[in-house]
């Protein structure tokens, strides 16, 4: 039986079938997960929490909410709602967006945005972020990534301006920053004017914690002034815990109380809650991650830019989008079959198709293994 091509990264069962090897032997560049974790603090918290499996979790997750305020000291606990991954909270945000006349979605976009919106019958209008992605006209030199954050703050798409809500209409806006899959970072100043014009703005900041605090462009400082703003955050990518499913939403308490009534009881298991409470206090792991990412990303970017037929795009996140003159499906298959390396094709992004792929930034040794394998494939 053939396995269906995945629409998400990290599908090691599919990759292992193509590579004809156990999933554990696949080097995964398709899921943008921190390669330095999980942190020891998470493992210790899980082990110490095993005795608590005999009791149900607190349905209000009061202790976990309090711990999450350590990441965001200006927020009271009732402005934070932990979830079974940010994907669960996206579902409730999409339910609210579906009640509006129309939702504008910045594209290309994470596939689950459309899933969530369609599940509730939302009326979707797409706003292309980069119209010329299929024909990149600029090749960045090796020095460009030294100024990567300053060069990654574009304005939002021009098409948004022409689609602003007219009098008597209520529209929503769904976007993420840093943007997946391009890695573009929008400034909070670029987004704030739209908070005054849309009935609901949902901002997915799943990759924002990969930026050091002084470089972040989070909208969290604006949350108190805008009851129509929802921010989604992930704990699984930065802390390498995708199997635990951990995320949280930030919004005015009345909205989060409504979401709490909609969802199943106890969405977060006891061990996941314990791990989350531990990692948000792990300052050493946070600093280690920030110290690792910039040089590793620069190494990968520069290596990809030197390969024939490849065009990497600068990124503020822990992944790179790459344009390829060769079919990326073919590259993906060859990497799996000959090198046991999995990259993320972009076939699930209709705006991108078979001439783009995305790769996570991993350790410098892993990055070099990918670059060596790509070099062998592209020059053959």
Short mmCIF file of C-alpha atoms in Angstrom, two decimals:
data_model
loop_
_atom_site.label_atom_id
_atom_site.label_comp_id
_atom_site.label_asym_id
_atom_site.label_seq_id
_atom_site.Cartn_x
_atom_site.Cartn_y
_atom_site.Cartn_z
CA UNK A 1 0.00 0.00 0.00
CA UNK A 2 1.46 3.38 -1.01
CA UNK A 3 1.46 6.15 1.57
CA UNK A 4 -0.16 9.46 0.69
CA UNK A 5 2.22 12.39 0.28
CA UNK A 6 2.14 14.40 3.53
CA UNK A 7 0.92 18.00 3.71
CA UNK A 8 3.03 18.72 6.81
CA UNK A 9 6.69 18.31 7.57
CA UNK A 10 7.97 15.64 9.93
CA UNK A 11 6.16 12.64 8.43
CA UNK A 12 8.92 10.11 9.05
CA UNK A 13 6.74 7.08 8.30
CA UNK A 14 6.22 8.33 4.74
CA UNK A 15 9.89 9.21 4.36
CA UNK A 16 11.10 5.87 5.72
CA UNK A 17 8.91 3.99 3.23
CA UNK A 18 10.56 5.86 0.36
CA UNK A 19 14.05 5.47 1.82
CA UNK A 20 13.46 1.81 2.69
CA UNK A 21 14.86 2.23 6.18
CA UNK A 22 13.58 2.64 9.76
CA UNK A 23 12.23 6.13 10.59
CA UNK A 24 14.95 6.57 13.21
CA UNK A 25 17.60 6.67 10.45
CA UNK A 26 16.02 9.63 8.62
CA UNK A 27 17.72 13.00 9.08
CA UNK A 28 14.72 15.30 9.18
CA UNK A 29 15.02 18.79 7.70
CA UNK A 30 11.29 18.95 6.93
CA UNK A 31 10.05 19.87 10.42
CA UNK A 32 11.35 23.14 11.84
CA UNK A 33 12.20 21.85 15.31
CA UNK A 34 15.08 23.01 17.50
CA UNK A 35 17.83 20.35 17.14
CA UNK A 36 19.30 21.16 20.57
CA UNK A 37 16.43 19.71 22.58
CA UNK A 38 14.38 18.55 24.28
CA UNK A 39 16.00 20.35 27.21
CA UNK A 40 17.00 18.25 30.19
CA UNK A 41 14.60 20.31 32.30
CA UNK A 42 11.66 18.94 30.27
CA UNK A 43 12.77 15.32 30.64
CA UNK A 44 13.26 15.75 34.39
CA UNK A 45 9.80 17.32 34.77
CA UNK A 46 8.19 14.47 32.84
CA UNK A 47 9.91 11.85 34.96
CA UNK A 48 8.96 13.55 38.22
CA UNK A 49 5.37 13.94 37.01
CA UNK A 50 4.74 10.26 36.38
CA UNK A 51 3.25 9.80 39.84
CA UNK A 52 0.59 12.39 38.99
CA UNK A 53 -0.89 10.34 36.15
CA UNK A 54 -3.44 8.86 38.54
CA UNK A 55 -5.24 12.22 38.83
CA UNK A 56 -6.99 14.41 36.27
CA UNK A 57 -5.26 17.67 35.37
CA UNK A 58 -6.65 20.95 36.67
CA UNK A 59 -9.22 21.84 33.97
CA UNK A 60 -8.32 25.52 34.30
CA UNK A 61 -4.54 24.91 34.22
CA UNK A 62 -4.04 27.68 36.76
CA UNK A 63 -0.47 26.68 37.64
CA UNK A 64 0.54 26.36 33.98
CA UNK A 65 -0.96 29.75 33.14
CA UNK A 66 1.00 31.27 36.01
CA UNK A 67 4.22 29.66 34.75
CA UNK A 68 3.64 31.02 31.24
CA UNK A 69 3.59 34.54 32.63
CA UNK A 70 7.32 34.08 33.22
CA UNK A 71 7.72 34.36 29.45
CA UNK A 72 5.39 37.37 29.38
CA UNK A 73 5.63 39.19 32.73
CA UNK A 74 3.22 41.96 31.71
CA UNK A 75 0.33 39.51 31.20
CA UNK A 76 -2.03 38.34 33.95
CA UNK A 77 -2.63 34.54 33.89
CA UNK A 78 -6.22 34.86 32.67
CA UNK A 79 -4.97 36.49 29.43
CA UNK A 80 -3.22 33.20 28.52
CA UNK A 81 -4.92 29.96 27.45
CA UNK A 82 -2.75 26.82 27.12
CA UNK A 83 -3.74 24.45 24.33
CA UNK A 84 -3.13 21.05 22.82
CA UNK A 85 -0.61 22.62 20.48
CA UNK A 86 -1.29 26.00 18.92
CA UNK A 87 -3.21 24.01 16.28
CA UNK A 88 -6.04 23.44 18.76
CA UNK A 89 -6.25 27.14 19.52
CA UNK A 90 -6.15 27.95 15.81
CA UNK A 91 -9.34 25.93 15.48
CA UNK A 92 -11.18 28.20 17.92
CA UNK A 93 -9.74 31.32 16.30
CA UNK A 94 -11.04 30.08 12.95
CA UNK A 95 -14.46 29.48 14.47
CA UNK A 96 -14.58 33.15 15.43
CA UNK A 97 -13.23 34.29 12.06
CA UNK A 98 -15.95 32.28 10.30
CA UNK A 99 -18.61 34.45 11.95
CA UNK A 100 -17.34 37.50 10.04
CA UNK A 101 -18.24 38.58 6.51
CA UNK A 102 -14.82 37.61 5.18
CA UNK A 103 -11.35 36.56 6.36
CA UNK A 104 -8.22 37.79 4.60
CA UNK A 105 -5.36 35.30 4.69
CA UNK A 106 -1.76 36.14 3.80
CA UNK A 107 -0.46 33.54 1.33
CA UNK A 108 1.44 31.31 0.96
CA UNK A 109 0.08 30.05 4.26
CA UNK A 110 0.35 27.15 6.67
CA UNK A 111 -2.07 24.49 5.42
CA UNK A 112 -3.98 24.27 8.71
CA UNK A 113 -5.23 27.85 8.34
CA UNK A 114 -7.38 26.83 5.42
CA UNK A 115 -8.41 23.61 7.18
CA UNK A 116 -9.62 25.51 10.22
CA UNK A 117 -11.43 28.19 8.25
CA UNK A 118 -13.14 25.72 5.92
CA UNK A 119 -14.26 23.57 8.85
CA UNK A 120 -16.51 26.41 9.99
CA UNK A 121 -17.52 27.64 6.54
CA UNK A 122 -15.50 30.86 6.63
CA UNK A 123 -15.39 33.06 3.55
CA UNK A 124 -11.70 33.30 2.61
CA UNK A 125 -9.91 35.92 0.53
CA UNK A 126 -6.23 35.31 -0.22
CA UNK A 127 -3.66 38.11 -0.20
CA UNK A 128 -0.38 37.14 -1.92
CA UNK A 129 2.72 38.11 0.03
CA UNK A 130 5.23 37.78 -2.78
CA UNK A 131 3.89 37.81 -6.31
CA UNK A 132 7.26 37.14 -7.88
CA UNK A 133 8.24 34.12 -5.82
CA UNK A 134 8.20 31.89 -8.90
CA UNK A 135 10.86 34.03 -10.59
CA UNK A 136 13.29 35.33 -7.96
CA UNK A 137 15.16 38.28 -9.41
CA UNK A 138 17.61 38.91 -6.59
CA UNK A 139 20.39 36.62 -5.46
CA UNK A 140 21.67 37.58 -2.06
CA UNK A 141 25.41 37.61 -1.56
CA UNK A 142 27.19 35.86 1.27
CA UNK A 143 27.26 39.01 3.35
CA UNK A 144 23.52 39.66 3.24
CA UNK A 145 22.68 37.32 6.10
CA UNK A 146 24.85 39.37 8.41
CA UNK A 147 22.06 41.97 8.32
CA UNK A 148 19.31 39.38 8.11
CA UNK A 149 16.89 40.79 10.67
CA UNK A 150 17.03 44.36 9.37
CA UNK A 151 16.39 43.14 5.81
CA UNK A 152 13.44 40.93 6.72
CA UNK A 153 10.84 43.47 7.72
CA UNK A 154 8.67 44.08 4.65
CA UNK A 155 5.38 45.86 4.58
CA UNK A 156 2.29 43.70 4.44
CA UNK A 157 0.97 42.91 0.93
CA UNK A 158 -0.31 45.83 -1.14
CA UNK A 159 -3.43 43.78 -1.86
CA UNK A 160 -4.47 44.21 1.78
CA UNK A 161 -4.98 47.93 1.27
CA UNK A 162 -7.52 47.38 -1.50
CA UNK A 163 -9.39 44.83 0.62
CA UNK A 164 -9.80 46.82 3.80
CA UNK A 165 -13.27 46.52 5.36
CA UNK A 166 -15.88 48.87 3.93
CA UNK A 167 -18.43 50.55 6.17
CA UNK A 168 -20.99 48.02 7.34
CA UNK A 169 -18.73 44.98 6.78
CA UNK A 170 -16.81 42.99 9.36
CA UNK A 171 -13.62 41.31 8.16
CA UNK A 172 -10.94 39.23 9.82
CA UNK A 173 -7.22 39.01 9.13
CA UNK A 174 -5.09 35.88 9.62
CA UNK A 175 -1.31 36.06 9.27
CA UNK A 176 1.87 34.74 10.83
CA UNK A 177 5.18 36.33 11.66
CA UNK A 178 7.89 35.21 11.16
CA UNK A 179 6.06 34.05 8.08
CA UNK A 180 5.91 30.36 7.19
CA UNK A 181 7.26 29.34 4.69
CA UNK A 182 9.19 32.48 3.61
CA UNK A 183 10.76 33.42 6.96
CA UNK A 184 9.80 37.08 6.51
CA UNK A 185 9.39 39.10 9.69
CA UNK A 186 6.72 41.82 9.88
CA UNK A 187 7.22 44.66 12.30
CA UNK A 188 4.58 45.24 14.93
CA UNK A 189 4.37 48.79 13.55
CA UNK A 190 3.43 47.41 10.13
CA UNK A 191 0.63 45.29 11.59
CA UNK A 192 -0.81 47.72 14.16
CA UNK A 193 -2.76 49.92 11.67
CA UNK A 194 -4.77 46.86 10.61
CA UNK A 195 -5.80 46.22 14.22
CA UNK A 196 -7.82 49.41 13.98
CA UNK A 197 -9.62 48.35 10.80
CA UNK A 198 -10.40 44.64 11.13
CA UNK A 199 -12.99 43.13 13.45
CA UNK A 200 -10.59 40.32 14.42
CA UNK A 201 -6.87 39.91 13.76
CA UNK A 202 -5.26 36.53 14.48
CA UNK A 203 -1.45 36.59 14.48
CA UNK A 204 0.40 33.27 14.59
CA UNK A 205 3.77 33.82 16.29
CA UNK A 206 4.78 30.14 16.38
CA UNK A 207 8.39 30.95 15.43
CA UNK A 208 8.78 34.29 17.20
CA UNK A 209 10.64 32.85 20.20
CA UNK A 210 13.56 31.89 17.93
CA UNK A 211 14.42 35.59 17.80
CA UNK A 212 16.35 36.97 20.78
CA UNK A 213 14.20 39.32 22.90
CA UNK A 214 15.84 42.45 21.49
CA UNK A 215 14.95 41.39 17.92
CA UNK A 216 11.40 40.15 18.51
CA UNK A 217 8.54 41.91 16.77
CA UNK A 218 5.75 40.39 18.85
CA UNK A 219 2.36 42.04 19.11
CA UNK A 220 2.01 40.98 22.75
CA UNK A 221 2.78 44.53 24.02
CA UNK A 222 -0.30 45.73 22.09
CA UNK A 223 -2.74 43.12 23.39
CA UNK A 224 -4.15 45.28 26.17
CA UNK A 225 -5.23 48.00 23.73
CA UNK A 226 -6.94 45.72 21.21
CA UNK A 227 -9.77 43.37 22.28
CA UNK A 228 -9.91 42.21 18.62
CA UNK A 229 -6.34 40.82 18.68
CA UNK A 230 -5.48 37.13 19.18
CA UNK A 231 -1.89 35.89 19.33
CA UNK A 232 -1.00 32.21 19.00
CA UNK A 233 2.31 30.85 20.31
CA UNK A 234 3.95 27.41 20.23
CA UNK A 235 6.10 25.71 22.83
CA UNK A 236 6.90 22.62 20.79
CA UNK A 237 9.19 24.03 18.09
CA UNK A 238 11.57 26.03 20.27
CA UNK A 239 11.75 23.37 23.00
CA UNK A 240 11.74 20.33 20.64
CA UNK A 241 8.55 18.83 22.05
CA UNK A 242 6.20 18.36 19.05
CA UNK A 243 5.06 14.98 20.35
CA UNK A 244 3.70 16.56 23.55
CA UNK A 245 1.45 19.08 21.73
CA UNK A 246 1.87 22.36 23.59
CA UNK A 247 0.85 25.87 22.65
CA UNK A 248 -0.99 28.85 24.06
CA UNK A 249 -3.17 31.71 22.99
CA UNK A 250 -3.06 35.30 24.23
CA UNK A 251 -6.17 37.47 24.11
CA UNK A 252 -8.58 39.38 26.31
CA UNK A 253 -9.97 37.08 29.04
CA UNK A 254 -13.58 37.21 27.80
CA UNK A 255 -12.57 35.64 24.49
CA UNK A 256 -10.47 32.94 26.13
CA UNK A 257 -13.31 32.08 28.51
CA UNK A 258 -15.52 31.54 25.48
CA UNK A 259 -12.97 29.23 23.90
CA UNK A 260 -12.69 27.28 27.15
CA UNK A 261 -16.41 26.50 26.98
CA UNK A 262 -16.14 25.26 23.39
CA UNK A 263 -13.36 22.74 23.81
CA UNK A 264 -13.05 19.31 25.34
CA UNK A 265 -12.08 19.13 29.03
CA UNK A 266 -8.43 18.48 29.93
CA UNK A 267 -6.89 19.14 26.47
CA UNK A 268 -3.36 19.14 27.92
CA UNK A 269 -2.10 16.01 29.63
CA UNK A 270 -0.33 16.12 32.96
CA UNK A 271 3.14 15.38 31.59
CA UNK A 272 2.87 18.02 28.87
CA UNK A 273 1.82 20.61 31.45
CA UNK A 274 4.74 19.65 33.69
CA UNK A 275 7.23 19.92 30.83
CA UNK A 276 5.85 23.31 29.81
CA UNK A 277 6.13 24.66 33.34
CA UNK A 278 9.77 23.58 33.45
CA UNK A 279 11.02 24.77 30.07
CA UNK A 280 9.69 28.31 30.32
CA UNK A 281 12.07 28.76 33.25
CA UNK A 282 15.04 27.24 31.43
CA UNK A 283 17.01 30.40 30.65
CA UNK A 284 20.18 28.47 29.81
CA UNK A 285 18.45 26.49 27.04
CA UNK A 286 16.85 29.64 25.66
CA UNK A 287 20.22 31.40 25.43
CA UNK A 288 21.87 28.30 23.96
CA UNK A 289 19.26 28.27 21.20
CA UNK A 290 19.71 31.94 20.32
CA UNK A 291 23.50 31.47 20.26
CA UNK A 292 23.18 28.45 17.95
CA UNK A 293 20.68 29.72 15.42
CA UNK A 294 22.29 32.77 13.80
CA UNK A 295 25.63 31.15 12.79
CA UNK A 296 23.99 27.84 11.81
CA UNK A 297 21.41 29.64 9.65
CA UNK A 298 24.12 31.72 8.01
CA UNK A 299 26.18 28.58 7.27
CA UNK A 300 23.19 26.85 5.68
CA UNK A 301 22.14 29.93 3.70
CA UNK A 302 25.63 30.50 2.30
CA UNK A 303 26.06 26.83 1.44
CA UNK A 304 22.75 26.66 -0.40
CA UNK A 305 23.46 29.89 -2.29
CA UNK A 306 26.64 28.36 -3.73
CA UNK A 307 24.87 25.29 -5.15
CA UNK A 308 23.84 25.37 -8.82
CA UNK A 309 20.18 26.14 -9.47
CA UNK A 310 19.28 26.97 -5.88
CA UNK A 311 18.10 30.35 -4.51
CA UNK A 312 17.68 30.54 -0.71
CA UNK A 313 15.69 33.41 0.77
CA UNK A 314 16.87 35.19 3.94
CA UNK A 315 14.85 34.20 6.99
CA UNK A 316 14.25 35.43 10.52
CA UNK A 317 13.14 31.95 11.61
CA UNK A 318 14.79 28.56 12.03
CA UNK A 319 14.11 27.51 8.44
CA UNK A 320 14.92 28.64 4.90
CA UNK A 321 12.75 28.72 1.80
CA UNK A 322 14.68 27.71 -1.31
CA UNK A 323 13.81 28.18 -4.98
CA UNK A 324 15.07 25.41 -7.27
CA UNK A 325 15.45 25.26 -11.02
CA UNK A 326 15.02 21.49 -10.74
CA UNK A 327 11.88 19.66 -9.60
CA UNK A 328 11.92 19.62 -5.82
CA UNK A 329 9.92 16.39 -5.77
CA UNK A 330 12.81 14.74 -7.61
CA UNK A 331 15.37 16.29 -5.27
CA UNK A 332 13.35 15.15 -2.27
CA UNK A 333 13.12 11.57 -3.57
CA UNK A 334 16.83 11.40 -4.36
CA UNK A 335 17.79 12.76 -0.95
CA UNK A 336 15.66 10.10 0.72
CA UNK A 337 16.67 7.15 -1.42
CA UNK A 338 20.40 7.87 -1.55
CA UNK A 339 21.11 9.91 1.58
CA UNK A 340 18.20 9.26 4.02
CA UNK A 341 17.56 13.00 4.31
CA UNK A 342 14.04 14.48 4.31
CA UNK A 343 13.33 18.02 3.11
CA UNK A 344 9.94 19.75 3.04
CA UNK A 345 8.46 20.04 -0.42
CA UNK A 346 6.11 22.98 -1.00
CA UNK A 347 3.40 21.22 -2.99
CA UNK A 348 0.89 21.97 -0.23
CA UNK A 349 1.47 25.69 -0.84
CA UNK A 350 -0.39 26.28 -4.14
CA UNK A 351 1.48 29.55 -4.72
CA UNK A 352 4.84 27.75 -4.65
CA UNK A 353 4.51 24.26 -6.14
CA UNK A 354 7.34 22.03 -7.37
CA UNK A 355 10.07 24.65 -7.65
CA UNK A 356 10.42 25.40 -3.94
CA UNK A 357 11.45 23.48 -0.85
CA UNK A 358 11.90 24.42 2.79
CA UNK A 359 14.65 23.21 5.09
CA UNK A 360 15.00 23.52 8.84
CA UNK A 361 18.20 24.90 10.29
CA UNK A 362 19.90 22.11 12.20
CA UNK A 363 23.33 21.69 13.76
CA UNK A 364 26.27 22.71 11.62
CA UNK A 365 27.25 19.04 11.16
CA UNK A 366 23.73 18.15 9.99
CA UNK A 367 23.61 21.21 7.75
CA UNK A 368 26.87 20.17 6.11
CA UNK A 369 25.55 16.66 5.53
CA UNK A 370 22.57 18.15 3.67
CA UNK A 371 24.77 20.49 1.63
CA UNK A 372 27.09 17.64 0.63
CA UNK A 373 24.12 15.47 -0.42
CA UNK A 374 22.53 18.29 -2.43
CA UNK A 375 25.85 19.00 -4.15
CA UNK A 376 26.09 15.35 -5.23
CA UNK A 377 22.53 15.38 -6.58
CA UNK A 378 22.64 18.72 -8.38
CA UNK A 379 25.93 18.16 -10.21
CA UNK A 380 25.07 14.61 -11.30
#
